[in-house]
Coordinates of C-alpha atoms and ligand atoms in Angstrom, one line a residue:
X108 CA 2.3 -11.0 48.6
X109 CA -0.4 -10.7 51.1
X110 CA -2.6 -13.5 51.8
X111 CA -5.8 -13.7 53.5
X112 CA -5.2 -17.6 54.8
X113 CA -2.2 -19.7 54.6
X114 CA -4.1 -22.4 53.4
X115 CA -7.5 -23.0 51.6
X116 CA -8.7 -26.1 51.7
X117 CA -11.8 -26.5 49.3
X118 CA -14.2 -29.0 50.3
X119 CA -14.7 -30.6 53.6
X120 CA -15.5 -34.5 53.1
X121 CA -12.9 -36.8 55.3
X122 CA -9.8 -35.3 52.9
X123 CA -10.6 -31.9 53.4
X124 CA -11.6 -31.4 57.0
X125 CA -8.9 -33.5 58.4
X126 CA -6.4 -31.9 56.2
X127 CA -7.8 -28.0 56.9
X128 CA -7.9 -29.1 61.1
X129 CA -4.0 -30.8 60.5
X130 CA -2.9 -27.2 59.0
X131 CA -4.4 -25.6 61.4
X132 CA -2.5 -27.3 64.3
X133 CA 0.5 -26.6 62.0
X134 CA 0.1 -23.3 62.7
X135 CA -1.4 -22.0 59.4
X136 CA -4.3 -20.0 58.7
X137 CA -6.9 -21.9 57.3
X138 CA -10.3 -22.0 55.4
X139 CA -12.3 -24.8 54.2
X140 CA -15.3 -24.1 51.2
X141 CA -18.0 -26.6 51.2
X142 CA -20.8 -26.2 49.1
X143 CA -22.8 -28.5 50.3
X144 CA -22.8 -30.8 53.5
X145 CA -20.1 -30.8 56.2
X146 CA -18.7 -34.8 56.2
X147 CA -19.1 -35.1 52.2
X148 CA -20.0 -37.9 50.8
X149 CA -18.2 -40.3 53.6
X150 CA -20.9 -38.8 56.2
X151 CA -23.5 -37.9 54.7
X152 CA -24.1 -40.6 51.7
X153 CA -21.4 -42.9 51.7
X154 CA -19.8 -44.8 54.4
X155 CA -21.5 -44.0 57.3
X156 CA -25.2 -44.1 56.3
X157 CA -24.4 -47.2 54.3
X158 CA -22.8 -48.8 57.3
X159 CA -25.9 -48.2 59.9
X160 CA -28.0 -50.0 57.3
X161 CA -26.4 -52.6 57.2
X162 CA -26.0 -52.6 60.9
X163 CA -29.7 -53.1 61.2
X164 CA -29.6 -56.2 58.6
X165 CA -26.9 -57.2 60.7
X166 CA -28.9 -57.3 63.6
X167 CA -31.9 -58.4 61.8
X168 CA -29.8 -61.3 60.7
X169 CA -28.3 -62.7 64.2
X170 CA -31.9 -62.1 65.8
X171 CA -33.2 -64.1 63.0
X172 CA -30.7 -67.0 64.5
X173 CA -30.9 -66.3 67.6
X174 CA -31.8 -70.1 68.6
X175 CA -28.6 -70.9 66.9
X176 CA -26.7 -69.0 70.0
X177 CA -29.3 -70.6 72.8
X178 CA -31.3 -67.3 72.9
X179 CA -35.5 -69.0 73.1
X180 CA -38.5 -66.7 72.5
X181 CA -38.4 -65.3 69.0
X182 CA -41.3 -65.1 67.4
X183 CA -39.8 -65.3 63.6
X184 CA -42.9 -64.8 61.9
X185 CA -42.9 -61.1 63.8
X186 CA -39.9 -60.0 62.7
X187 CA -39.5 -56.8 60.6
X188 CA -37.7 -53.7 59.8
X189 CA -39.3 -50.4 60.9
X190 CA -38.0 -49.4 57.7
X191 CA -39.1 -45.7 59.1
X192 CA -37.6 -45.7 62.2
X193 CA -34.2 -47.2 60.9
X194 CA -33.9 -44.0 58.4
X195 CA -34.5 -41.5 61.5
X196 CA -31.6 -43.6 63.1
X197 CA -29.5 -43.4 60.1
X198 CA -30.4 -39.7 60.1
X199 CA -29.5 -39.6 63.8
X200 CA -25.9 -40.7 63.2
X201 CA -25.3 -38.9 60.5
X202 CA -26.5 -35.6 62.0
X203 CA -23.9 -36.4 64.9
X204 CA -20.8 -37.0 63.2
X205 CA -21.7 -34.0 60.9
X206 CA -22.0 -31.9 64.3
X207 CA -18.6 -33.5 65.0
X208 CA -16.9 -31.8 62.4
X209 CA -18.3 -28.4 62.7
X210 CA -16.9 -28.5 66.0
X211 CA -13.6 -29.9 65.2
X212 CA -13.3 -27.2 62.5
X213 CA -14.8 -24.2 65.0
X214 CA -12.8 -25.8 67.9
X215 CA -9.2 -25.6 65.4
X216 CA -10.0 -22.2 64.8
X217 CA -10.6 -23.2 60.9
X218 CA -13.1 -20.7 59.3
X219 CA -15.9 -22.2 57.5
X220 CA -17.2 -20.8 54.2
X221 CA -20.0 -21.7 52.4
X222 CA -20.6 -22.1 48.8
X223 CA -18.8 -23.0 45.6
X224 CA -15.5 -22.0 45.1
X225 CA -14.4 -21.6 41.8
X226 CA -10.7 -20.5 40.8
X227 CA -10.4 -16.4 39.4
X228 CA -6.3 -17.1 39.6
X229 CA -3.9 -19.6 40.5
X230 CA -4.0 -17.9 44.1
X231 CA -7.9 -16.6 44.5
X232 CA -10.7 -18.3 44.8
X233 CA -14.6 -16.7 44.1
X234 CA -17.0 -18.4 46.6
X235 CA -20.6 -16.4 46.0
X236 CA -19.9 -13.0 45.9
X237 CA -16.4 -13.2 48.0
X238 CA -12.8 -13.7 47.0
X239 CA -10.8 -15.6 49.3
X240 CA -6.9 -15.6 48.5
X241 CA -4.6 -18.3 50.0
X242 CA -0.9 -19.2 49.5
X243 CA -1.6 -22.8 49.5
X244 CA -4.8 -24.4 48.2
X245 CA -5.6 -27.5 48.2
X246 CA -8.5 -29.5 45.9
X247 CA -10.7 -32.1 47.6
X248 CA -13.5 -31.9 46.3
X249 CA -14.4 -35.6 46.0
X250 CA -16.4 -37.5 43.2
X251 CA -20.1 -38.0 42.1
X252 CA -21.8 -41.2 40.4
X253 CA -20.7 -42.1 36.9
X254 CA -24.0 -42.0 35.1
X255 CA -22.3 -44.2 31.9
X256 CA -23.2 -42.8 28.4
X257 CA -23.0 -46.6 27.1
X258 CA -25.9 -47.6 29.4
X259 CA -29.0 -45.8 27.6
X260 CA -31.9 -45.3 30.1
X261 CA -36.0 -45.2 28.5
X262 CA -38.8 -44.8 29.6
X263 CA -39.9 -44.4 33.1
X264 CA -37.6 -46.4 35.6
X265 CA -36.8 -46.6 38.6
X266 CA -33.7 -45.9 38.4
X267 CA -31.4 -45.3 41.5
X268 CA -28.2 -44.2 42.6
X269 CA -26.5 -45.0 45.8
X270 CA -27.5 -41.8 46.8
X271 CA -31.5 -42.1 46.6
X272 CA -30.9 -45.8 47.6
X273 CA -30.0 -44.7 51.0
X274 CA -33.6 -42.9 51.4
X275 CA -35.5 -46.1 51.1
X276 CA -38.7 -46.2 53.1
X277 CA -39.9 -49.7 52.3
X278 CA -37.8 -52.6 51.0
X279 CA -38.0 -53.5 47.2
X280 CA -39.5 -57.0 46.7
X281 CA -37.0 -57.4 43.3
X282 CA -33.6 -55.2 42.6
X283 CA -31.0 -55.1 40.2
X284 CA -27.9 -54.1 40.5
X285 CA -25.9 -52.7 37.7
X286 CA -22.2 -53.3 38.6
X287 CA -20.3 -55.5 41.4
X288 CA -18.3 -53.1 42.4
X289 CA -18.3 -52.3 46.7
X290 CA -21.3 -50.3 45.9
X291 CA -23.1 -52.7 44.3
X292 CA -21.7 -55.3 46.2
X293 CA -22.6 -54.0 49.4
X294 CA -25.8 -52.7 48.6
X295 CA -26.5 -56.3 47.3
X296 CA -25.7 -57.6 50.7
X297 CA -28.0 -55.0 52.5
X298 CA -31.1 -55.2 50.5
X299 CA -30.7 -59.4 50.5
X300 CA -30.6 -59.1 54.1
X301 CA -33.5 -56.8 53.8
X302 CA -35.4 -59.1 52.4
X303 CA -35.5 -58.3 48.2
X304 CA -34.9 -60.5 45.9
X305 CA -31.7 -59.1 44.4
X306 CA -29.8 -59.5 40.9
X307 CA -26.2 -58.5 40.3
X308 CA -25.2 -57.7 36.8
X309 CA -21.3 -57.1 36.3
X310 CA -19.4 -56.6 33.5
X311 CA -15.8 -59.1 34.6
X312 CA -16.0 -62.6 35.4
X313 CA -15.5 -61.8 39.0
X314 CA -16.8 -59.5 41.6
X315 CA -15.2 -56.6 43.8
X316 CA -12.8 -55.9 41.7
X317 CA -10.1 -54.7 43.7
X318 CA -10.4 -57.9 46.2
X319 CA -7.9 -60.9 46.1
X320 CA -9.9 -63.4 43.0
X321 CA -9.5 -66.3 45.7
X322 CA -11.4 -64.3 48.3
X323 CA -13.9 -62.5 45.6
X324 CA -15.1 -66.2 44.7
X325 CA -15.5 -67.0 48.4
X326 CA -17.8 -64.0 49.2
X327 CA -19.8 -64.5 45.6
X328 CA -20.4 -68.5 46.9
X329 CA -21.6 -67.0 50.1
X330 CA -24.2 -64.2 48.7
X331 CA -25.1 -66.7 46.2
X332 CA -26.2 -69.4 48.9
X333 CA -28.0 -66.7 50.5
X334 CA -30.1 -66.1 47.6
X335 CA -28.5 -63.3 45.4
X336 CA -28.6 -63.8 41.5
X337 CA -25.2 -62.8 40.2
X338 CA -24.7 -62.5 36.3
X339 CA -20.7 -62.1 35.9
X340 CA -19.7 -61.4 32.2
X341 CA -23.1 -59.4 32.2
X342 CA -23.0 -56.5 29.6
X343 CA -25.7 -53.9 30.4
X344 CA -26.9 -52.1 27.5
X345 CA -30.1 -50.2 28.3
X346 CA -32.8 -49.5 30.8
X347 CA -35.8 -49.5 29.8
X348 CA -39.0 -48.9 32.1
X349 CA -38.5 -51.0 35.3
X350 CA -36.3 -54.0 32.9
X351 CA -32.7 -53.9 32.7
X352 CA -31.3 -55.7 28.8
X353 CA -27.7 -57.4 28.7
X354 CA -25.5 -59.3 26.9
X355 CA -24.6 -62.1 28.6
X356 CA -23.2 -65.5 27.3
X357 CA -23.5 -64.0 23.2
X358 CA -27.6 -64.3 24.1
X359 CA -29.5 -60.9 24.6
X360 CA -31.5 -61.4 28.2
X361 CA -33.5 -59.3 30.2
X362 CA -34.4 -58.5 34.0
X363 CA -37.4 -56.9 35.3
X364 CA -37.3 -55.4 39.0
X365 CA -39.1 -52.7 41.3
X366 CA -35.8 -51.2 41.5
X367 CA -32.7 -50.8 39.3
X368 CA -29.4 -49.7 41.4
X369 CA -26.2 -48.3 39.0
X370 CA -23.0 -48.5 40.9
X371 CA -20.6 -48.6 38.1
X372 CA -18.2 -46.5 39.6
X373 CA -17.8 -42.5 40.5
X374 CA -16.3 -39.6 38.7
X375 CA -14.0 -36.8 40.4
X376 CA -16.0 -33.1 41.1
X377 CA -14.4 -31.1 39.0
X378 CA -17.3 -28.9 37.2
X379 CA -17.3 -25.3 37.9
X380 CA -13.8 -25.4 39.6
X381 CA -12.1 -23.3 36.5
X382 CA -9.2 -25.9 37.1
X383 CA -8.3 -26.2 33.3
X384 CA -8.8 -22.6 33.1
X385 CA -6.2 -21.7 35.4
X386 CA -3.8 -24.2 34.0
X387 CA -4.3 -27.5 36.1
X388 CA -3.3 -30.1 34.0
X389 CA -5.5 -33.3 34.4
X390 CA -5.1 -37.7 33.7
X391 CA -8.4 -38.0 32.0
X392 CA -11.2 -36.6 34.3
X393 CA -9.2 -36.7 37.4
X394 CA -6.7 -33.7 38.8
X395 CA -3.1 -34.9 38.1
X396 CA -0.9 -35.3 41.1
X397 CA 3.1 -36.0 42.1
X398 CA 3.9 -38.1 45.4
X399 CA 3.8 -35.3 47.6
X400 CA 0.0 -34.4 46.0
X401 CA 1.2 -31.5 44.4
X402 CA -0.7 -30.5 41.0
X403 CA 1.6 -28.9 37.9
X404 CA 1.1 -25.7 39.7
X405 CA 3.2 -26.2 42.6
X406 CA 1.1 -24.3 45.9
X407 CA -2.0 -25.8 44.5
X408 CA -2.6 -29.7 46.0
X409 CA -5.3 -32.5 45.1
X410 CA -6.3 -35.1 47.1
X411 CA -8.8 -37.4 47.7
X412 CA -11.4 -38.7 44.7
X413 CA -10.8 -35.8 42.8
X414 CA -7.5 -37.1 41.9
X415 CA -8.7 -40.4 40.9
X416 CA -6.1 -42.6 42.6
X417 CA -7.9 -44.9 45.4
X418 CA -11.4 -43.4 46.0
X419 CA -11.0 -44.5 50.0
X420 CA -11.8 -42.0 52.9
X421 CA -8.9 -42.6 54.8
X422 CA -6.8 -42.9 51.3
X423 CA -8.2 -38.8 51.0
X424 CA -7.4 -37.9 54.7
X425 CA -3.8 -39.3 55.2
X426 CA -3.0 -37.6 51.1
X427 CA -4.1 -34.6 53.1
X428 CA -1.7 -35.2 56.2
X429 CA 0.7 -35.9 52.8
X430 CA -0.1 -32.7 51.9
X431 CA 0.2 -30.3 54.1
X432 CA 3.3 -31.6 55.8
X433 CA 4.7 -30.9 52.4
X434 CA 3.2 -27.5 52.9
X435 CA 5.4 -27.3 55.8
X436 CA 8.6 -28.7 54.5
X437 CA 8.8 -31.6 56.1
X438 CA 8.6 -33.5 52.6
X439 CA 6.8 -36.5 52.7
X440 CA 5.4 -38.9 50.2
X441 CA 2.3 -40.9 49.6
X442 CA 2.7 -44.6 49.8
X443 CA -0.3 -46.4 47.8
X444 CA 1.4 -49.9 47.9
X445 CA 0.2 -50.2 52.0
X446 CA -3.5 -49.0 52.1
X447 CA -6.0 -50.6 54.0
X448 CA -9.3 -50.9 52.8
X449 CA -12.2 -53.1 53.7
X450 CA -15.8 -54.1 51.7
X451 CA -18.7 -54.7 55.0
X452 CA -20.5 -58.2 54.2
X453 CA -20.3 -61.0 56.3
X454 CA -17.8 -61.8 57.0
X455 CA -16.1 -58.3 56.2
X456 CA -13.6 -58.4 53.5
X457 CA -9.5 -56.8 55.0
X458 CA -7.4 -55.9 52.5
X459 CA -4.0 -54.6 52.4
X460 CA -0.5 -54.0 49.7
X461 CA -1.3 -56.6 46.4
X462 CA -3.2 -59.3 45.3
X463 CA -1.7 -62.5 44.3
X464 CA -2.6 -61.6 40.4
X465 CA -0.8 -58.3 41.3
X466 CA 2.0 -59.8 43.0
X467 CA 2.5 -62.3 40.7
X468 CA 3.0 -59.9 37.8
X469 CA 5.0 -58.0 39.9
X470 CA 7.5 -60.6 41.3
X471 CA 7.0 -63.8 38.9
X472 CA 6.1 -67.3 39.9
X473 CA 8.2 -67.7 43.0
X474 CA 5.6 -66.6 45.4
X475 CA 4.8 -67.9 48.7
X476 CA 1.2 -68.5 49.6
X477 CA -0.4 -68.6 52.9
X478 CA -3.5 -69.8 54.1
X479 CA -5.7 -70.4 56.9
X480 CA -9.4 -71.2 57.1
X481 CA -11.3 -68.7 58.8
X482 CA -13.6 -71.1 60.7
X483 CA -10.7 -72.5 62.6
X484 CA -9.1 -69.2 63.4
Ligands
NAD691 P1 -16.1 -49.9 41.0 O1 -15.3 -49.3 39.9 O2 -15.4 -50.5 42.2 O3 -17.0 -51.1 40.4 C1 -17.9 -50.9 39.3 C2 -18.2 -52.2 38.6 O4 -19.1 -52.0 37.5 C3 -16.9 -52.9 38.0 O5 -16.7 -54.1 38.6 C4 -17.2 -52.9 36.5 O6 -16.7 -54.0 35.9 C5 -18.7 -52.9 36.5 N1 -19.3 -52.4 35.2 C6 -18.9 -51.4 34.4 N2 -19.7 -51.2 33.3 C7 -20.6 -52.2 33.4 C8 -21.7 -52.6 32.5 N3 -22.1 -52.0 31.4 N4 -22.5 -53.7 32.9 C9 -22.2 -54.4 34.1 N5 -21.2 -54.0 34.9 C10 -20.4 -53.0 34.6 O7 -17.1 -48.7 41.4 P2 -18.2 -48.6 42.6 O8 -18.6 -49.9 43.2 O9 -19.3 -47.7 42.1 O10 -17.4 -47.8 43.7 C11 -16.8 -46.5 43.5 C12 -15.7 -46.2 44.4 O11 -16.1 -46.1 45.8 C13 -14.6 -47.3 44.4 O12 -13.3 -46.7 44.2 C14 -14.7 -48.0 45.7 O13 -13.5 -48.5 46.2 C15 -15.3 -46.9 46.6 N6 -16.1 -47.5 47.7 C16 -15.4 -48.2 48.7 C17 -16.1 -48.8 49.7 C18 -15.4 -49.6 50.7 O14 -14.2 -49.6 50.8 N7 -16.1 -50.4 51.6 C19 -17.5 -48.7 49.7 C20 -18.2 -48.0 48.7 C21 -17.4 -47.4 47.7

């Protein structure tokens, strides 16, 4: 059969543009489909815009101490955020790393469609009013918000996701945060920083989920002295108007705030792909994959969110590398017991392999635990 590209690479967050330049320097004829913005969600509403936010509260934060480091002539009670001028900046850097990527793509000689693809057969794709046909395609088409059906929203709210959060043009004096997630964790952080007066609502007894328990309780104590509300074994129930009701302690409580943030977790991209309807079998809501990222249908890959294993950038990008050196029978596999990952408060959070919880279950009691104080390192 005759092919139009070697590989089709659909989407072009940090899976998909990595993994479409990485085929391309393999020698394959590639295209990536976006439908929306080069960069995905990493660039353009994710990591990077969150991280230049909290950048400025960062900054705002060490100027704010600045006699503490020996640096006279602050005037405290002038301090603010130019809550305008930091969103041009955030629009700067995003606008620069997205004109990054077109040239990486252009420069690799990777053609760049635009629109939605959608699958006609297990080798074609419709994008618009095209078909594109590829012997290799590979899914990364990321995740959105979960909106959850058990949370019912009333009324008129504010209601945000991390999404709309990012376009704040004036700081919230109240916030609550629905989940303690990184999201909401981080978003915490920032708008503390910002100057809100924030809430934290979350579900476990703990926070970041994913973090060590010994180091989650450490960076709870810390956010907590620096005035953040958290509610752990918080139930959220409904929103209603700008007050957020829960269950917390077997007492029914309520929280009223300018703002109401819902970072209870995301949800792979999956709608209008025709996945199912060519056959791509799925675990729940994500696209089912084998070490090597291969779906049931063995020239068609997933990585990345949409295959709901470790919603990380880099996690996306080096499944892609995964990918498409199985492409090229080189036969390599995904390891997701050494992934780096990392949550930005301050300190930042570094994470790598197991917890203890995790290792304990995985190796029994004779573990060996090491530990050294930050302050003295
Ligand atoms: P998450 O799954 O990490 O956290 C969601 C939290 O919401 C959980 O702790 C859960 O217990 C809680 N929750 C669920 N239902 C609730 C309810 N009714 N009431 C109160 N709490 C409830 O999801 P997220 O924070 O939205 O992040 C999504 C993905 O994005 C994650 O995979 C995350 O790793 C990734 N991410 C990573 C970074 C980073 O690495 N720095 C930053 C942002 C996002």
């Amino acid at each position: 059969m005759d092919y139009q590209y070697d590989i089709a690479v659909i989407g072009a967050g940090p899976g998909g543009y990595e993994t479409a330049i990485k085929a391309a320097q393999m020698g394959k004829k590639t295209c990536i489909i976006e439908s929306t913005y080069l960069g995905g969600t990493c660039l353009n509403v994710g990591c990077i815009p969150t991280k230049t936010l909290i950048k400025t509260a960062n900054v705002l934060d060490t100027v704010k101490h600045a006699a503490d480091f020996a640096v006279e002539g602050v005037d405290l009670s002038a301090l603010k955020v130019d809550m305008a001028k930091l969103q041009k900046r955030r629009q700067k850097v995003v606008s620069t790393l997205v004109g990054g990527v077109r040239g990486l793509l252009r420069g690799n000689k990777v053609d760049i469609l635009e629109g939605t693809a959608s699958f006609a057969d297990t080798h074609t794709l419709t994008v618009g009013d095209k078909q594109v046909s590829a012997e290799y395609i590979i899914v990364a088409t990321g995740s959105s918000v979960f909106m959850p059906p058990f949370i019912a929203l009333e009324g008129e709210n504010h209601l945000l996701t991390s999404t709309e959060a990012l376009d704040l043009d004036q700081v919230p004096a109240s916030v609550t945060v629905i989940g303690g997630g990184v999201i909401g964790v981080e978003f915490a952080y920032l708008l503390n920083r910002l100057g809100s007066k924030v809430t934290v609502l979350e579900l476990m007894d703990h926070i970041l989920p994913m973090v060590d328990i010994e180091v989650s309780r450490l960076a709870e104590k810390r956010m907590t002295k620096n005035g953040i509300l958290f509610r752990l074994g918080a139930k959220v129930s409904r929103v209603k108007d700008d007050t957020v009701y829960y269950e917390f302690g077997g007492q029914n409580c309520q929280v009223k705030s300018d703002m109401v943030l819902m970072a209870v977790g995301r949800v792979p991209n999956t709608q209008g792909l025709n996945a199912e309807g060519i056959g791509i079998e799925f675990d729940r809501k994500a696209i089912r994959t084998d070490a090597h990222m291969r779906t049931n249908i063995p020239h068609i890959y997933a990585i990345g969110d949409v295959n709901g294993k470790v919603m990380l950038a880099h996690t996306a990008s080096h499944e892609g590398m995964v990918a498409v050196a199985d492409i090229c029978g080189q036969g390599e596999e995904m390891r997701y017991d050494r992934i780096p990952s990392c949550v930005y408060l301050e300190p930042e959070i570094a994470c790598i392999g197991l917890t203890e919880a995790q290792a304990r279950e995985k190796y029994g009691d004779g573990l060996k635990i090491g530990r050294f104080n930050m302050a003295a390192n």
